[in-house]
XYZ file of C-alpha atoms in Angstrom:
708
model
C -156.248 46.844 84.955
C -160.021 47.338 85.245
C -160.390 44.432 87.666
C -163.263 44.327 90.205
C -160.788 45.342 92.909
C -159.611 48.298 90.812
C -163.181 49.483 90.217
C -163.940 49.132 93.920
C -160.817 51.005 94.948
C -161.303 53.950 92.626
C -165.005 54.122 93.499
C -164.157 54.226 97.199
C -161.638 56.991 96.546
C -164.197 58.994 94.561
C -166.792 58.724 97.326
C -164.290 59.704 100.017
C -163.236 62.929 98.287
C -164.779 66.077 96.868
C -163.876 68.650 94.244
C -161.222 67.970 91.629
C -159.961 64.859 93.424
C -163.364 63.176 93.231
C -163.915 64.499 89.701
C -160.653 62.926 88.487
C -161.597 59.614 90.095
C -165.018 59.544 88.433
C -163.351 60.476 85.140
C -161.092 57.456 85.569
C -164.096 55.243 86.276
C -165.997 56.561 83.254
C -163.037 55.964 80.984
C -162.657 52.407 82.284
C -166.367 51.716 81.788
C -166.086 53.039 78.214
C -163.272 50.603 77.489
C -165.346 47.783 78.979
C -168.381 48.846 76.886
C -170.431 49.463 80.013
C -171.881 52.613 78.498
C -174.644 53.516 81.012
C -172.142 53.213 83.875
C -169.654 55.305 81.900
C -172.194 58.066 81.273
C -173.203 58.130 84.941
C -169.567 58.412 86.063
C -168.815 61.229 83.647
C -171.882 63.122 84.849
C -170.629 62.835 88.437
C -167.191 64.054 87.324
C -168.823 67.110 85.803
C -170.895 67.817 88.892
C -167.996 67.557 91.358
C -165.239 69.468 89.536
C -164.698 72.209 87.005
C -161.273 71.809 85.434
C -162.077 68.629 83.482
C -165.679 69.435 82.534
C -164.922 69.344 78.796
C -163.628 65.786 79.167
C -166.623 64.788 81.257
C -169.086 66.182 78.714
C -167.389 64.963 75.555
C -166.760 61.452 76.826
C -170.245 61.299 78.349
C -171.656 62.164 74.926
C -169.732 59.210 73.478
C -171.134 56.892 76.130
C -174.673 58.187 75.625
C -174.450 57.697 71.868
C -173.326 54.113 72.381
C -176.222 53.650 74.820
C -178.734 54.902 72.275
C -179.554 58.040 74.279
C -179.034 60.296 71.307
C -181.007 63.319 72.503
C -179.036 63.398 75.770
C -175.798 63.240 73.793
C -177.022 66.052 71.565
C -177.725 68.208 74.627
C -174.111 67.827 75.785
C -172.612 68.572 72.370
C -174.804 71.578 71.586
C -172.791 74.686 72.376
C -169.743 72.630 73.431
C -167.303 74.783 71.411
C -168.725 77.980 72.901
C -168.609 76.612 76.434
C -165.101 75.088 76.107
C -163.320 77.094 73.382
C -159.850 75.896 74.499
C -160.774 72.213 74.689
C -158.722 69.751 72.645
C -162.042 68.135 71.653
C -163.289 71.148 69.678
C -161.541 69.846 66.578
C -163.294 66.485 66.930
C -166.782 67.996 67.244
C -167.727 68.010 63.538
C -167.271 64.261 63.218
C -168.915 63.615 66.573
C -171.965 65.735 65.718
C -172.146 64.259 62.224
C -172.141 60.706 63.565
C -174.772 61.667 66.134
C -176.954 63.101 63.375
C -176.501 59.979 61.293
C -177.510 57.827 64.256
C -180.614 60.024 64.557
C -181.352 59.354 60.865
C -180.646 62.989 60.029
C -178.009 62.847 57.262
C -178.786 66.379 56.085
C -177.547 67.877 59.336
C -174.475 65.651 59.140
C -173.751 66.879 55.618
C -174.223 70.514 56.659
C -171.815 70.190 59.596
C -169.173 68.351 57.608
C -169.339 70.717 54.628
C -168.829 73.684 56.945
C -165.473 72.154 57.905
C -164.456 70.890 54.471
C -161.502 73.290 54.386
C -160.235 72.378 57.855
C -157.316 69.971 58.382
C -159.707 67.488 59.996
C -161.393 66.942 56.626
C -158.428 64.837 55.570
C -158.891 62.393 58.448
C -160.369 58.962 57.846
C -163.175 59.367 60.409
C -164.306 62.649 58.803
C -164.389 61.108 55.353
C -166.202 58.009 56.593
C -168.915 60.156 58.183
C -169.196 62.127 54.947
C -169.475 58.912 52.936
C -172.224 57.595 55.215
C -174.127 60.873 54.974
C -173.992 60.818 51.172
C -175.056 57.196 51.133
C -178.079 57.922 53.344
C -179.155 60.883 51.183
C -178.971 58.870 47.982
C -175.649 60.244 46.781
C -174.362 56.778 45.996
C -171.778 57.871 43.431
C -170.239 60.347 45.866
C -170.360 57.871 48.742
C -168.742 55.182 46.595
C -166.015 57.646 45.620
C -165.365 58.428 49.288
C -165.425 54.791 50.379
C -163.002 54.015 47.593
C -160.664 56.772 48.763
C -160.819 55.597 52.394
C -160.239 51.975 51.427
C -157.178 52.847 49.358
C -155.868 55.763 51.400
C -156.252 54.342 54.921
C -155.733 50.603 54.444
C -154.561 49.907 57.997
C -157.345 51.803 59.778
C -160.686 50.638 61.139
C -162.306 53.112 58.762
C -160.568 51.353 55.887
C -162.159 48.072 56.898
C -165.589 49.693 57.187
C -165.139 51.292 53.787
C -164.310 47.899 52.283
C -167.557 46.478 53.641
C -169.589 49.436 52.372
C -168.047 49.270 48.916
C -169.528 45.799 48.662
C -172.926 47.383 49.377
C -172.896 50.512 47.215
C -170.519 49.160 44.586
C -167.445 50.879 43.218
C -168.116 52.864 40.074
C -165.930 52.365 38.191
C -164.892 49.071 39.793
C -161.605 48.943 41.656
C -158.836 48.266 39.203
C -156.346 45.460 39.628
C -153.660 48.063 40.259
C -155.711 49.652 43.049
C -156.470 46.334 44.705
C -152.823 45.327 44.393
C -151.768 48.653 45.943
C -154.078 47.971 48.881
C -152.585 44.527 49.429
C -149.092 46.012 49.143
C -149.997 48.580 51.813
C -151.118 45.797 54.133
C -147.805 44.026 53.510
C -145.817 47.208 54.198
C -147.819 47.697 57.399
C -146.851 44.258 58.690
C -150.276 42.681 58.212
C -148.839 39.766 56.281
C -151.699 37.303 56.752
C -154.275 39.848 55.515
C -152.037 40.830 52.612
C -151.529 37.184 51.632
C -155.283 36.622 51.637
C -155.822 39.601 49.326
C -152.996 38.580 46.981
C -154.478 35.098 46.614
C -157.991 36.460 46.101
C -156.655 38.669 43.312
C -154.718 35.781 41.785
C -157.977 33.820 41.436
C -159.429 36.422 39.078
C -160.071 34.514 35.798
C -159.407 37.646 33.739
C -155.786 37.957 34.878
C -152.966 37.499 32.440
C -150.339 34.903 33.422
C -147.691 37.517 34.273
C -149.958 39.382 36.715
C -151.092 36.130 38.315
C -147.498 35.035 38.781
C -146.645 38.329 40.485
C -149.540 37.943 42.911
C -148.705 34.355 43.799
C -145.091 35.306 44.472
C -146.270 38.206 46.653
C -148.489 35.782 48.587
C -145.498 33.463 49.052
C -143.549 36.418 50.467
C -146.295 36.784 53.075
C -145.824 33.121 53.940
C -142.096 33.757 54.391
C -142.889 36.528 56.878
C -145.289 34.270 58.795
C -142.824 31.357 58.636
C -145.115 29.165 56.566
C -143.179 29.174 53.314
C -142.028 25.797 52.049
C -139.593 24.735 49.351
C -142.485 23.069 47.520
C -144.482 26.303 47.422
C -141.536 28.217 45.956
C -140.871 25.549 43.348
C -144.528 25.591 42.307
C -144.345 29.283 41.424
C -143.821 30.199 37.747
C -140.164 30.940 36.964
C -140.337 34.064 34.816
C -137.717 36.465 33.478
C -139.130 39.508 35.271
C -139.418 40.959 38.782
C -141.693 38.101 39.827
C -138.996 35.648 38.818
C -136.404 37.684 40.722
C -138.567 37.701 43.837
C -139.200 33.964 43.496
C -135.459 33.312 43.413
C -134.945 35.603 46.399
C -137.455 33.517 48.363
C -135.455 30.414 47.467
C -132.317 32.167 48.765
C -134.037 32.835 52.093
C -135.042 29.181 52.435
C -131.500 28.045 51.610
C -130.081 30.497 54.130
C -132.468 29.216 56.801
C -130.964 25.763 56.210
C -127.427 27.201 56.193
C -126.963 25.696 52.720
C -124.061 27.778 51.444
C -123.712 25.913 48.156
C -127.353 26.476 47.266
C -127.151 30.141 48.283
C -124.135 30.771 46.045
C -125.760 28.989 43.126
C -128.939 31.055 43.459
C -127.023 34.338 43.829
C -125.056 33.558 40.679
C -128.324 32.926 38.838
C -129.739 36.242 40.046
C -126.587 38.144 39.054
C -126.897 36.721 35.557
C -130.669 36.922 35.108
C -131.759 39.841 37.311
C -128.682 42.067 37.559
C -130.652 45.265 38.227
C -133.455 43.890 40.378
C -133.875 45.178 43.940
C -134.563 41.549 44.884
C -130.944 40.816 44.038
C -129.973 43.474 46.610
C -132.162 41.753 49.196
C -130.636 38.383 48.334
C -127.075 39.716 48.501
C -127.690 41.249 51.918
C -129.244 38.190 53.540
C -126.529 35.973 52.021
C -123.700 38.261 53.149
C -125.111 38.214 56.670
C -125.143 34.420 56.579
C -121.454 34.312 55.644
C -120.662 36.890 58.318
C -122.157 34.597 60.956
C -120.310 31.666 59.416
C -117.055 33.671 59.764
C -116.430 33.389 56.036
C -115.382 37.012 55.772
C -114.057 36.988 52.175
C -117.397 35.698 50.862
C -119.304 38.146 53.040
C -117.156 41.001 51.677
C -117.868 39.869 48.122
C -121.631 40.045 48.589
C -121.643 43.257 50.677
C -119.403 44.966 48.103
C -121.506 43.766 45.186
C -124.633 45.169 46.800
C -123.048 48.565 47.526
C -121.634 48.782 43.990
C -124.746 47.682 42.092
C -127.281 49.463 44.290
C -125.629 52.586 45.820
C -128.987 54.124 46.828
C -130.558 50.958 48.255
C -131.578 51.011 51.926
C -128.903 48.411 52.689
C -126.128 50.153 50.755
C -124.648 52.190 53.656
C -124.518 49.246 56.071
C -123.231 46.875 53.365
C -120.496 49.296 52.389
C -119.539 49.687 56.029
C -119.445 45.957 56.700
C -117.219 45.409 53.665
C -114.894 48.131 54.955
C -114.765 46.739 58.471
C -114.228 43.132 57.420
C -111.317 44.239 55.242
C -109.856 45.917 58.309
C -110.319 42.739 60.361
C -108.579 40.689 57.690
C -105.634 43.091 57.740
C -106.386 44.545 54.311
C -105.662 48.001 55.689
C -105.152 49.860 52.415
C -108.474 48.559 51.060
C -110.157 49.406 54.367
C -108.764 52.950 54.264
C -110.217 53.536 50.799
C -113.595 52.171 51.881
C -113.646 54.226 55.107
C -112.986 57.369 53.045
C -115.750 56.471 50.599
C -118.154 55.748 53.480
C -117.607 59.240 54.882
C -117.938 60.854 51.444
C -120.895 58.868 50.108
C -123.052 58.396 53.197
C -122.682 61.619 55.180
C -125.165 61.677 58.029
C -125.465 57.899 58.127
C -125.275 56.053 61.406
C -121.986 54.431 60.369
C -120.127 57.778 60.100
C -118.842 57.977 63.717
C -117.368 54.482 63.393
C -115.867 55.247 59.970
C -114.220 58.409 61.311
C -112.814 56.637 64.354
C -111.394 53.667 62.480
C -109.986 55.870 59.724
C -108.205 57.719 62.492
C -106.882 54.418 63.811
C -105.432 53.603 60.408
C -103.788 57.014 60.138
C -102.230 56.517 63.567
C -101.305 52.825 63.515
C -100.667 51.969 59.868
C -99.908 55.235 58.059
C -98.074 56.904 60.968
C -99.719 60.294 60.506
C -100.564 61.308 64.089
C -101.709 64.814 63.142
C -104.258 63.494 60.670
C -105.355 60.820 63.142
C -105.834 63.526 65.767
C -108.036 65.489 63.346
C -110.326 62.500 62.916
C -110.460 61.750 66.646
C -111.149 65.403 67.444
C -114.011 65.472 64.921
C -115.668 62.430 66.486
C -115.258 63.870 69.995
C -116.645 67.265 68.989
C -119.522 66.279 66.701
C -120.670 63.104 68.476
C -119.865 64.132 72.025
C -121.523 61.321 73.987
C -121.249 58.511 71.446
C -119.345 55.364 72.277
C -116.815 56.323 69.593
C -116.332 59.790 71.099
C -114.963 58.340 74.336
C -112.695 56.016 72.348
C -111.476 59.010 70.365
C -110.704 61.014 73.500
C -108.718 58.074 74.842
C -106.766 57.905 71.575
C -106.117 61.655 71.637
C -104.711 61.285 75.143
C -102.396 58.541 73.898
C -101.153 60.747 71.069
C -100.211 63.476 73.520
C -99.527 67.030 72.357
C -100.149 66.525 68.662
C -101.609 69.362 66.615
C -104.553 68.113 64.540
C -103.984 68.481 60.813
C -106.308 70.416 58.534
C -108.451 67.879 56.677
C -110.849 69.471 54.198
C -113.332 66.614 54.304
C -113.764 66.978 58.065
C -114.719 70.662 57.962
C -118.129 69.734 56.534
C -119.027 67.435 59.420
C -121.057 69.349 61.991
C -122.970 68.556 65.141
C -126.736 68.305 64.766
C -128.455 71.591 65.536
C -129.868 71.778 69.052
C -133.159 73.703 69.342
C -133.982 76.093 72.148
C -135.264 74.124 75.138
C -136.414 75.052 78.597
C -137.562 73.162 81.661
C -139.459 76.224 82.898
C -142.995 74.850 82.567
C -145.790 77.398 83.195
C -147.364 75.796 86.256
C -150.610 77.762 86.006
C -151.279 76.992 82.349
C -154.747 75.452 82.060
C -153.547 72.724 79.717
C -150.649 71.741 81.984
C -153.009 71.489 84.959
C -155.386 69.346 82.936
C -152.538 67.120 81.795
C -151.551 66.439 85.401
C -155.115 65.648 86.368
C -155.341 63.333 83.354
C -152.300 61.463 84.651
C -153.943 61.086 88.058
C -157.043 59.751 86.324
C -155.016 57.310 84.207
C -156.032 58.977 80.939
C -152.501 59.129 79.550
C -153.669 58.938 75.939
C -154.894 62.552 76.113
C -151.824 64.044 77.822
C -149.720 64.801 74.696
C -152.552 66.602 72.902
C -153.402 68.590 76.017
C -149.844 69.816 76.451
C -149.417 70.583 72.757
C -152.464 72.847 72.981
C -150.602 75.160 75.379
C -148.891 78.290 74.032
C -145.110 77.923 73.811
C -145.151 74.173 74.373
C -142.766 73.602 71.464
C -139.956 74.632 73.848
C -141.032 72.723 76.951
C -143.917 70.421 75.995
C -141.924 67.191 75.803
C -140.322 67.931 79.155
C -143.676 68.726 80.758
C -145.143 65.455 79.517
C -142.096 63.471 80.610
C -142.077 65.152 84.010
C -145.691 64.118 84.579
C -144.882 60.463 83.888
C -141.730 60.652 85.983
C -143.583 62.107 88.962
C -145.967 59.146 88.735
C -143.052 56.721 88.873
C -143.296 55.860 85.151
C -139.648 56.600 84.454
C -139.570 54.420 81.342
C -142.483 56.286 79.778
C -140.907 59.638 80.596
C -137.599 58.558 79.081
C -139.259 57.425 75.854
C -140.948 60.799 75.426
C -137.634 62.632 75.614
C -135.808 60.097 73.448
C -138.354 60.774 70.698
C -138.307 64.532 71.202
C -134.507 64.855 71.523
C -132.968 62.282 69.153
C -129.831 64.448 69.135
C -129.156 64.167 72.872
C -126.206 61.798 72.500
C -124.320 64.421 70.487
C -125.313 67.426 72.614
C -122.941 68.961 75.185
C -124.307 68.717 78.721
C -124.773 72.479 79.063
C -126.890 72.779 75.899
C -129.819 70.846 77.359
C -131.393 71.811 80.712
C -130.430 69.480 83.549
C -134.074 68.532 84.126
C -134.086 66.754 80.766
C -130.868 64.875 81.546
C -132.228 63.625 84.879
C -135.149 62.018 83.063
C -133.029 60.663 80.218
C -130.553 59.182 82.711
C -132.580 58.363 85.825
C -131.205 58.113 89.330
C -134.159 56.072 90.467
C -133.488 53.337 93.041
C -130.042 54.850 93.574
C -129.741 53.746 97.206
C -130.309 50.117 96.227
C -127.981 50.430 93.234
C -125.191 51.885 95.354
C -125.670 49.337 98.101
C -125.663 46.299 95.818
C -122.890 47.676 93.608
C -120.703 48.187 96.675
C -121.545 44.733 98.005
C -120.493 43.117 94.699
C -117.509 45.323 93.945
C -119.250 47.023 91.009
C -119.422 50.620 89.909
C -122.955 51.985 90.488
C -122.817 53.855 87.170
C -122.300 50.517 85.431
C -125.352 48.984 87.124
C -127.503 52.030 86.354
C -126.310 52.046 82.740
C -127.220 48.391 82.288
C -130.657 48.935 83.850
C -131.269 51.864 81.497
C -130.504 49.677 78.514
C -132.328 46.572 79.722
C -135.613 47.994 80.980
C -135.480 51.805 80.876
C -135.982 51.612 84.658
C -139.350 49.890 84.294
C -139.575 47.504 87.289
C -142.576 45.736 85.748
C -140.934 44.950 82.417
C -141.308 41.366 81.157
C -139.664 40.609 77.821
C -140.787 38.242 75.068
C -137.999 35.940 76.291
C -139.606 35.928 79.780
C -136.928 38.094 81.400
C -138.198 40.040 84.417
C -137.772 43.465 85.954
C -135.178 46.198 85.997
C -132.174 44.035 85.095
C -134.215 41.616 82.947
C -133.417 38.364 84.749
C -134.689 35.019 83.548
C -136.544 33.073 86.279
C -133.837 30.395 86.205
C -131.154 33.017 86.814
C -133.272 34.580 89.548
C -133.685 31.261 91.332
C -129.975 30.531 91.137
C -128.983 33.963 92.468
C -131.670 33.775 95.177
C -130.214 30.510 96.483
C -126.778 32.087 96.647
C -128.229 35.099 98.452
C -129.976 32.861 100.964
C -133.480 33.856 99.875
C -135.840 31.010 100.707
C -139.098 30.134 98.926
C -138.211 32.353 95.975
C -140.939 33.079 93.407
C -140.238 34.582 89.995
C -142.782 37.341 90.686
C -140.297 38.689 93.249
C -138.122 39.726 90.306
C -140.635 42.544 89.748
C -139.627 43.979 93.112
C -136.966 46.630 92.333
C -134.802 45.964 95.390
C -134.852 42.196 94.865
C -134.129 42.545 91.170
C -131.192 44.885 91.748
C -129.867 42.589 94.468
C -129.974 39.464 92.309
C -129.069 41.226 89.076
C -125.982 42.869 90.572
C -124.788 39.496 91.821
C -125.346 37.975 88.379
C -123.546 40.857 86.655
C -120.593 40.430 89.015
C -120.405 36.713 88.259
C -120.553 37.419 84.533
C -117.740 39.941 84.872
C -115.653 37.430 86.811
C -116.091 34.853 84.028
C -114.485 37.322 81.639
C -111.712 38.587 83.908
C -113.502 41.815 84.736
C -113.662 42.967 81.093
C -116.955 44.894 80.935
C -117.557 44.700 77.152
C -117.286 40.890 77.257
C -119.625 40.764 80.243
C -122.211 43.044 78.646
C -122.144 41.019 75.432
C -122.625 37.824 77.445
C -125.459 39.412 79.442
C -127.257 40.062 76.162
C -126.296 37.120 73.942
C -124.996 34.425 76.290
C -121.570 33.282 77.499
C -121.012 30.719 74.749
C -121.447 33.238 71.948
C -118.938 35.607 73.519
C -116.437 32.776 73.901
C -116.993 31.947 70.238
C -116.509 35.563 69.165
C -113.337 35.831 71.228
C -111.851 32.976 69.219
C -112.200 34.751 65.855
C -108.638 35.793 65.164
C -106.571 38.240 67.156
C -108.007 41.521 68.359
C -105.718 44.524 68.727
C -107.767 46.032 71.512
C -111.235 45.741 73.007
C -112.586 48.227 70.489
C -111.911 45.722 67.709
C -113.795 43.017 69.577
C -116.834 45.228 70.133
C -116.885 46.343 66.499
C -116.655 42.702 65.410
C -119.719 41.468 67.310
C -121.805 40.043 64.442
C -125.199 40.577 66.102
C -126.251 44.185 65.544
C -128.487 44.109 68.614
C -125.671 42.920 70.881
C -123.079 45.286 69.401
C -125.408 48.279 69.847
C -126.275 47.063 73.353
C -122.637 46.920 74.472
C -121.842 50.305 72.973
C -124.945 51.858 74.534
C -124.096 50.695 78.062
C -120.546 52.017 77.755
C -121.977 55.290 76.444
C -124.555 55.432 79.248
C -121.855 55.022 81.859
C -119.855 57.864 80.327
C -122.879 60.181 80.351
C -123.758 59.301 83.947
C -120.232 60.318 84.943
C -120.431 63.560 82.964
C -123.783 64.422 84.548
C -122.448 63.697 88.019
C -119.545 66.049 87.360
C -121.884 68.766 86.035
C -124.359 68.628 88.941
C -123.912 70.633 92.129
C -122.927 68.233 94.959
C -126.282 68.685 96.698
C -128.142 67.451 93.601
C -126.011 64.431 92.761
C -128.122 61.320 93.322
C -130.685 63.376 95.227
C -133.446 61.715 93.237
C -134.210 58.263 94.570
C -137.840 57.788 93.620
C -138.999 54.315 94.491
C -142.658 54.949 93.917
C -144.629 51.688 93.856
C -146.250 50.877 90.538
C -149.645 52.551 90.395
C -148.997 54.958 93.270
C -149.194 58.706 92.752
C -145.980 60.505 93.624
C -146.308 63.721 95.592
C -145.644 66.880 93.625
C -145.874 70.485 94.698
C -149.153 71.884 93.329
C -149.301 75.111 91.360
C -151.064 78.168 92.710
C -154.163 77.462 90.629
C -154.209 73.824 91.703
C -153.981 74.864 95.350
C -157.085 76.990 94.899
C -158.987 74.029 93.453
C -157.989 71.528 96.149
C -160.707 70.297 98.510
C -160.175 71.065 102.194
C -159.342 67.499 103.287
C -156.504 67.303 100.787
């Protein structure tokens, strides 16, 4: 946190140790000073890191050069960078040297050297980076090559609109001038890129600046003003008056204007106005993508209003008119499901079949397969065909929520031979690449990555591991293992979720167990078991909820002010603390893992009791509140809990419930696959910020100072 106490603590540690331990500590200090813009202190710390250790010398030198440049000590920085690539040929910083040296030369008023260095690397991949091109633009500008520099600034401004370099290029274009001047289309493209990147206020400012150009034709001006109004919608500043003041044209601007009016009407839950506007758009803008947007937001409104026929009408219209639109798969699916809920089973069957045929690979496919199987079993009385669908879900999507449902349905069918269904033969499990958890402990890059973690320089860990030979098979695991050993389970889990998006469809034995233990942590297991037993809960259920709520991050605080592992609101924490007999309770105590599990388990038990022990109801209430679940329960008759879960109108809550049920299933499968001695053997309760003990490699042992 770079507080005075943190600086004092790390400094004391550095002074009390020698060798690599002290070097890592001074590296941490230097990095912190860099972030705090205390450049002389940063340079001094990096120099001490270099003097005391060897393994991280490339970091010490490269980062010291940065600090020295910022301090104005350019010749000292040059000394460190000269010969850097020869001295540290395996360093991850070698690729960044051309830009670093070029910027140093520019700061020394030597643009010729900068140009020479950059031109030598013009064919390298780095030449396409924004920082490389900005340095090249500056060098050309300083040598009088204004046309070339303007061309480069123009490219950076348009090609990297969300970057710091893009902002610098914009400022420099105002100095050197764009020749030829930026066209309206280019400036509009830049504003559109800002909008797409979520920078709505900046985009709105650019749209309005463009709209003020006196040379604009009325149609172009209208388009820009409507785009600016869309930015106001995103920032919740759009008013009915602003929309009505926009020109109503018979083009895409007019379509977008009407869409904005639909959004305002939806926000007021004005169904009559919404229907009137949609009818206008269907008549005036039948092929506009803004009609698709309007249909989707309106259909969602009617879904929440429980007006399923009207929701089906709009979802179906969207899927029919715009079959390749981003909302087409989900709209088609929602129309299919709502027909099922209304008992229109023959229509639902046709739509389920079309979903599977038209949107293969879409996220709705497991659900479509499962519910088509249900129709074959329950309505069409074809158990063999139903079994084929269930078997496909179980085989292809092994750990999905729908896979467990399918296995349960197969068990109910008994000894039924699955029929041959041609359409199902083309549905295959996602390919699983070769993976290993056998990390080469003595690899220089792996050793550096672990020292980087100890120094708190996590930002460099991925690049360091990727630089190691063979890391494509174990790199993600090595990175995750480093975070896990430091007690950062949530960070480790995120690494593997990104690297293994297919894990929920992979059989247990196709991924090494080390990966599974990080993806499904057993952290705090003693507390989980104790509190689960005390409250009559299954520990797998508690662990599964924690995984979904916080990813086992005890310090998590949500935007809704929910705290800790089980994401408890302070009001809930206080209430549970009183019942537990905890006096003088403070909400900060919810960040204590044992306290959070204790209070959260009690709260989960009470929520379960409110819903007669039905876990899906309880999970939905945990996420969305008791009253919403009670409301959803009242929507018609459900023929099974699976229908209730599928009918949850909030995507977040529906996915949340399904994920916890899936998590619990995987925890059970992992427990069954582990040797008894390993089951729940991991119970890391490392305090936040502490360094977990890990067996050092042979090379690391050689580097350790005696007192360690």
